[in-house]
Amino acid sequence: MKWHDFLVTDAIIADLKATDRDDAIIEMIDALIANGAAPADLRDDLIQQIVEREKHGSTGFGKGVAVPHVKHERIEKMAAGIGVSQKGVDFNALDKAPVYSIVLLLSPKDKPDEHLQAMENIFSNLQKDTFRRFLRQSTTREEIEDLIQEADAQQLTG
């Protein structure tokens, strides 16, 4: 599975305004909803589920990256947004460092295999120092889209 299979490019936020975890989640959920990735009436439920999950264990896995995610029965198609913060977000990450790059994934509850494939793609890219560095340095949606296209192309050859 490649990024273009689930990334909502109009839900890429190159300059997140939020400085704390909950506000960052809200900002990203709002971008996904605004671009048709989820029904507007799910907003509060999705935010609550993701924040609840974060309270039990942060998805900020270190190195300036977090991957909050939720499976919901009313999500019909997997969708992700990317947020880049220039200031850093306190995500209670495992390494206690601020998070600069966030990938938020919404998945249909009845498609766990697709969810795992998307998570595998996200994590395999975020494990790469160069990908993380370029993502963090991106200041426009276009730069992030170019990086994602390059990652998808490398997946074909790698």
PDB file of C-alpha atoms in Angstrom:
ATOM      1  CA  MET A   1       0.000   0.000   0.000  1.00  0.00           C
ATOM      2  CA  LYS A   2       1.295   3.436  -0.924  1.00  0.00           C
ATOM      3  CA  TRP A   3       0.676   6.907   0.517  1.00  0.00           C
ATOM      4  CA  HIS A   4      -1.522   7.906  -2.421  1.00  0.00           C
ATOM      5  CA  ASP A   5      -3.903   5.066  -1.477  1.00  0.00           C
ATOM      6  CA  PHE A   6      -4.934   6.842   1.728  1.00  0.00           C
ATOM      7  CA  LEU A   7      -3.414  10.318   2.032  1.00  0.00           C
ATOM      8  CA  VAL A   8      -5.871  13.197   1.651  1.00  0.00           C
ATOM      9  CA  THR A   9      -3.561  15.789   0.092  1.00  0.00           C
ATOM     10  CA  ASP A  10      -5.900  18.663   0.945  1.00  0.00           C
ATOM     11  CA  ALA A  11      -5.634  17.596   4.599  1.00  0.00           C
ATOM     12  CA  ILE A  12      -1.890  18.278   4.626  1.00  0.00           C
ATOM     13  CA  ILE A  13      -1.157  21.137   7.015  1.00  0.00           C
ATOM     14  CA  ALA A  14       2.345  22.493   6.403  1.00  0.00           C
ATOM     15  CA  ASP A  15       2.179  24.854   9.374  1.00  0.00           C
ATOM     16  CA  LEU A  16       0.179  23.473  12.283  1.00  0.00           C
ATOM     17  CA  LYS A  17      -0.944  26.242  14.610  1.00  0.00           C
ATOM     18  CA  ALA A  18      -1.467  23.955  17.616  1.00  0.00           C
ATOM     19  CA  THR A  19       1.221  23.633  20.254  1.00  0.00           C
ATOM     20  CA  ASP A  20      -0.347  20.879  22.361  1.00  0.00           C
ATOM     21  CA  ARG A  21      -1.469  17.362  21.524  1.00  0.00           C
ATOM     22  CA  ASP A  22      -5.241  17.785  21.788  1.00  0.00           C
ATOM     23  CA  ASP A  23      -5.303  20.981  19.716  1.00  0.00           C
ATOM     24  CA  ALA A  24      -3.116  19.343  17.053  1.00  0.00           C
ATOM     25  CA  ILE A  25      -5.517  16.386  16.885  1.00  0.00           C
ATOM     26  CA  ILE A  26      -8.499  18.752  16.583  1.00  0.00           C
ATOM     27  CA  GLU A  27      -6.785  20.797  13.850  1.00  0.00           C
ATOM     28  CA  MET A  28      -6.020  17.647  11.847  1.00  0.00           C
ATOM     29  CA  ILE A  29      -9.471  16.057  12.323  1.00  0.00           C
ATOM     30  CA  ASP A  30     -11.050  19.325  11.169  1.00  0.00           C
ATOM     31  CA  ALA A  31      -8.882  19.289   8.011  1.00  0.00           C
ATOM     32  CA  LEU A  32      -9.854  15.682   7.249  1.00  0.00           C
ATOM     33  CA  ILE A  33     -13.568  16.385   7.797  1.00  0.00           C
ATOM     34  CA  ALA A  34     -13.393  19.564   5.694  1.00  0.00           C
ATOM     35  CA  ASN A  35     -12.053  17.425   2.856  1.00  0.00           C
ATOM     36  CA  GLY A  36     -14.684  14.710   3.042  1.00  0.00           C
ATOM     37  CA  ALA A  37     -12.679  12.027   4.851  1.00  0.00           C
ATOM     38  CA  ALA A  38     -15.289  11.702   7.615  1.00  0.00           C
ATOM     39  CA  PRO A  39     -18.823  12.955   8.295  1.00  0.00           C
ATOM     40  CA  ALA A  40     -18.916  16.235  10.246  1.00  0.00           C
ATOM     41  CA  ASP A  41     -21.165  14.698  12.916  1.00  0.00           C
ATOM     42  CA  LEU A  42     -18.310  12.302  13.845  1.00  0.00           C
ATOM     43  CA  ARG A  43     -15.948  15.147  14.765  1.00  0.00           C
ATOM     44  CA  ASP A  44     -16.345  15.040  18.551  1.00  0.00           C
ATOM     45  CA  ASP A  45     -16.427  11.236  18.648  1.00  0.00           C
ATOM     46  CA  LEU A  46     -13.219  10.905  16.607  1.00  0.00           C
ATOM     47  CA  ILE A  47     -11.414  13.537  18.673  1.00  0.00           C
ATOM     48  CA  GLN A  48     -12.543  11.902  21.912  1.00  0.00           C
ATOM     49  CA  GLN A  49     -11.455   8.405  20.772  1.00  0.00           C
ATOM     50  CA  ILE A  50      -8.022   9.579  19.632  1.00  0.00           C
ATOM     51  CA  VAL A  51      -7.391  11.662  22.768  1.00  0.00           C
ATOM     52  CA  GLU A  52      -8.544   8.742  24.936  1.00  0.00           C
ATOM     53  CA  ARG A  53      -6.126   6.416  23.140  1.00  0.00           C
ATOM     54  CA  GLU A  54      -3.294   8.922  23.628  1.00  0.00           C
ATOM     55  CA  LYS A  55      -3.987   8.983  27.367  1.00  0.00           C
ATOM     56  CA  HIS A  56      -3.387   5.220  27.520  1.00  0.00           C
ATOM     57  CA  GLY A  57      -0.189   5.376  25.509  1.00  0.00           C
ATOM     58  CA  SER A  58       1.280   8.108  23.348  1.00  0.00           C
ATOM     59  CA  THR A  59       1.550   7.531  19.605  1.00  0.00           C
ATOM     60  CA  GLY A  60       4.478   9.939  19.700  1.00  0.00           C
ATOM     61  CA  PHE A  61       7.069   7.231  19.201  1.00  0.00           C
ATOM     62  CA  GLY A  62      10.098   9.520  19.334  1.00  0.00           C
ATOM     63  CA  LYS A  63      12.360  11.312  16.863  1.00  0.00           C
ATOM     64  CA  GLY A  64       9.857  14.164  16.513  1.00  0.00           C
ATOM     65  CA  VAL A  65       7.036  12.048  15.085  1.00  0.00           C
ATOM     66  CA  ALA A  66       3.529  10.982  16.165  1.00  0.00           C
ATOM     67  CA  VAL A  67       0.966   8.768  14.426  1.00  0.00           C
ATOM     68  CA  PRO A  68      -2.409   9.125  16.150  1.00  0.00           C
ATOM     69  CA  HIS A  69      -4.988   6.799  14.636  1.00  0.00           C
ATOM     70  CA  VAL A  70      -8.497   5.496  15.145  1.00  0.00           C
ATOM     71  CA  LYS A  71     -10.728   2.796  13.661  1.00  0.00           C
ATOM     72  CA  HIS A  72     -14.395   3.751  13.460  1.00  0.00           C
ATOM     73  CA  GLU A  73     -17.426   1.871  12.109  1.00  0.00           C
ATOM     74  CA  ARG A  74     -18.654   4.963  10.222  1.00  0.00           C
ATOM     75  CA  ILE A  75     -15.387   5.653   8.418  1.00  0.00           C
ATOM     76  CA  GLU A  76     -15.907   4.211   4.937  1.00  0.00           C
ATOM     77  CA  LYS A  77     -12.487   4.766   3.381  1.00  0.00           C
ATOM     78  CA  MET A  78      -9.094   4.960   4.999  1.00  0.00           C
ATOM     79  CA  ALA A  79      -7.822   8.537   5.147  1.00  0.00           C
ATOM     80  CA  ALA A  80      -4.758  10.263   6.554  1.00  0.00           C
ATOM     81  CA  GLY A  81      -3.660  13.822   7.020  1.00  0.00           C
ATOM     82  CA  ILE A  82      -0.168  15.130   7.696  1.00  0.00           C
ATOM     83  CA  GLY A  83       0.629  18.025   9.968  1.00  0.00           C
ATOM     84  CA  VAL A  84       4.013  19.700  10.313  1.00  0.00           C
ATOM     85  CA  SER A  85       4.702  21.984  13.250  1.00  0.00           C
ATOM     86  CA  GLN A  86       7.531  24.497  13.082  1.00  0.00           C
ATOM     87  CA  LYS A  87       7.378  25.116  16.850  1.00  0.00           C
ATOM     88  CA  GLY A  88       6.912  21.542  18.016  1.00  0.00           C
ATOM     89  CA  VAL A  89       3.949  19.951  19.796  1.00  0.00           C
ATOM     90  CA  ASP A  90       4.036  18.446  23.272  1.00  0.00           C
ATOM     91  CA  PHE A  91       2.705  14.974  22.451  1.00  0.00           C
ATOM     92  CA  ASN A  92       3.996  13.215  25.569  1.00  0.00           C
ATOM     93  CA  ALA A  93       6.265  11.293  23.188  1.00  0.00           C
ATOM     94  CA  LEU A  94       8.204   8.262  24.391  1.00  0.00           C
ATOM     95  CA  ASP A  95      11.497  10.182  24.196  1.00  0.00           C
ATOM     96  CA  LYS A  96       9.861  13.253  25.853  1.00  0.00           C
ATOM     97  CA  ALA A  97      10.948  15.418  22.880  1.00  0.00           C
ATOM     98  CA  PRO A  98       8.534  17.690  20.978  1.00  0.00           C
ATOM     99  CA  VAL A  99       6.772  16.315  17.910  1.00  0.00           C
ATOM    100  CA  TYR A 100       7.202  18.153  14.598  1.00  0.00           C
ATOM    101  CA  SER A 101       5.530  15.735  12.180  1.00  0.00           C
ATOM    102  CA  ILE A 102       2.123  14.131  12.746  1.00  0.00           C
ATOM    103  CA  VAL A 103       0.342  11.618  10.534  1.00  0.00           C
ATOM    104  CA  LEU A 104      -3.259  11.136  11.649  1.00  0.00           C
ATOM    105  CA  LEU A 105      -4.981   8.038  10.238  1.00  0.00           C
ATOM    106  CA  LEU A 106      -8.712   7.283  10.153  1.00  0.00           C
ATOM    107  CA  SER A 107      -9.608   3.698   9.268  1.00  0.00           C
ATOM    108  CA  PRO A 108     -12.799   1.698   8.727  1.00  0.00           C
ATOM    109  CA  LYS A 109     -13.299  -0.646  11.682  1.00  0.00           C
ATOM    110  CA  ASP A 110     -14.085  -3.591   9.386  1.00  0.00           C
ATOM    111  CA  LYS A 111     -10.812  -3.382   7.403  1.00  0.00           C
ATOM    112  CA  PRO A 112      -8.034  -4.187   9.904  1.00  0.00           C
ATOM    113  CA  ASP A 113      -5.690  -5.493   7.177  1.00  0.00           C
ATOM    114  CA  GLU A 114      -5.800  -2.192   5.296  1.00  0.00           C
ATOM    115  CA  HIS A 115      -5.189  -0.337   8.553  1.00  0.00           C
ATOM    116  CA  LEU A 116      -2.096  -2.446   9.243  1.00  0.00           C
ATOM    117  CA  GLN A 117      -0.794  -1.957   5.690  1.00  0.00           C
ATOM    118  CA  ALA A 118      -1.197   1.818   5.953  1.00  0.00           C
ATOM    119  CA  MET A 119       0.485   1.879   9.381  1.00  0.00           C
ATOM    120  CA  GLU A 120       3.327  -0.230   8.015  1.00  0.00           C
ATOM    121  CA  ASN A 121       3.847   2.240   5.159  1.00  0.00           C
ATOM    122  CA  ILE A 122       3.700   5.245   7.492  1.00  0.00           C
ATOM    123  CA  PHE A 123       6.138   3.731   9.997  1.00  0.00           C
ATOM    124  CA  SER A 124       8.572   2.423   7.393  1.00  0.00           C
ATOM    125  CA  ASN A 125       8.877   5.927   5.943  1.00  0.00           C
ATOM    126  CA  LEU A 126       9.036   7.667   9.323  1.00  0.00           C
ATOM    127  CA  GLN A 127      11.843   5.313  10.401  1.00  0.00           C
ATOM    128  CA  LYS A 128      14.063   6.830   7.688  1.00  0.00           C
ATOM    129  CA  ASP A 129      16.138   9.765   8.907  1.00  0.00           C
ATOM    130  CA  THR A 130      16.061  11.497   5.511  1.00  0.00           C
ATOM    131  CA  PHE A 131      12.280  11.233   5.177  1.00  0.00           C
ATOM    132  CA  ARG A 132      11.769  12.617   8.698  1.00  0.00           C
ATOM    133  CA  ARG A 133      14.232  15.447   8.111  1.00  0.00           C
ATOM    134  CA  PHE A 134      12.687  16.488   4.770  1.00  0.00           C
ATOM    135  CA  LEU A 135       9.172  16.262   6.209  1.00  0.00           C
ATOM    136  CA  ARG A 136      10.112  18.423   9.179  1.00  0.00           C
ATOM    137  CA  GLN A 137      11.808  20.989   6.917  1.00  0.00           C
ATOM    138  CA  SER A 138       8.825  21.214   4.556  1.00  0.00           C
ATOM    139  CA  THR A 139       7.050  24.558   4.725  1.00  0.00           C
ATOM    140  CA  THR A 140       4.399  24.097   2.020  1.00  0.00           C
ATOM    141  CA  ARG A 141       1.818  21.474   1.108  1.00  0.00           C
ATOM    142  CA  GLU A 142       3.545  21.110  -2.274  1.00  0.00           C
ATOM    143  CA  GLU A 143       6.884  20.221  -0.658  1.00  0.00           C
ATOM    144  CA  ILE A 144       5.163  17.564   1.453  1.00  0.00           C
ATOM    145  CA  GLU A 145       3.282  16.202  -1.589  1.00  0.00           C
ATOM    146  CA  ASP A 146       6.586  15.966  -3.511  1.00  0.00           C
ATOM    147  CA  LEU A 147       8.188  14.083  -0.616  1.00  0.00           C
ATOM    148  CA  ILE A 148       5.242  11.657  -0.466  1.00  0.00           C
ATOM    149  CA  GLN A 149       5.349  11.072  -4.237  1.00  0.00           C
ATOM    150  CA  GLU A 150       9.056  10.370  -3.970  1.00  0.00           C
ATOM    151  CA  ALA A 151       8.458   7.910  -1.112  1.00  0.00           C
ATOM    152  CA  ASP A 152       5.805   6.102  -3.191  1.00  0.00           C
ATOM    153  CA  ALA A 153       8.173   5.946  -6.185  1.00  0.00           C
ATOM    154  CA  GLN A 154      10.976   4.550  -4.021  1.00  0.00           C
ATOM    155  CA  GLN A 155       8.596   1.905  -2.721  1.00  0.00           C
ATOM    156  CA  LEU A 156       8.173   0.716  -6.321  1.00  0.00           C
ATOM    157  CA  THR A 157      11.921   0.446  -6.894  1.00  0.00           C
ATOM    158  CA  GLY A 158      12.992  -0.492  -3.360  1.00  0.00           C
TER     159      GLY A 158
END
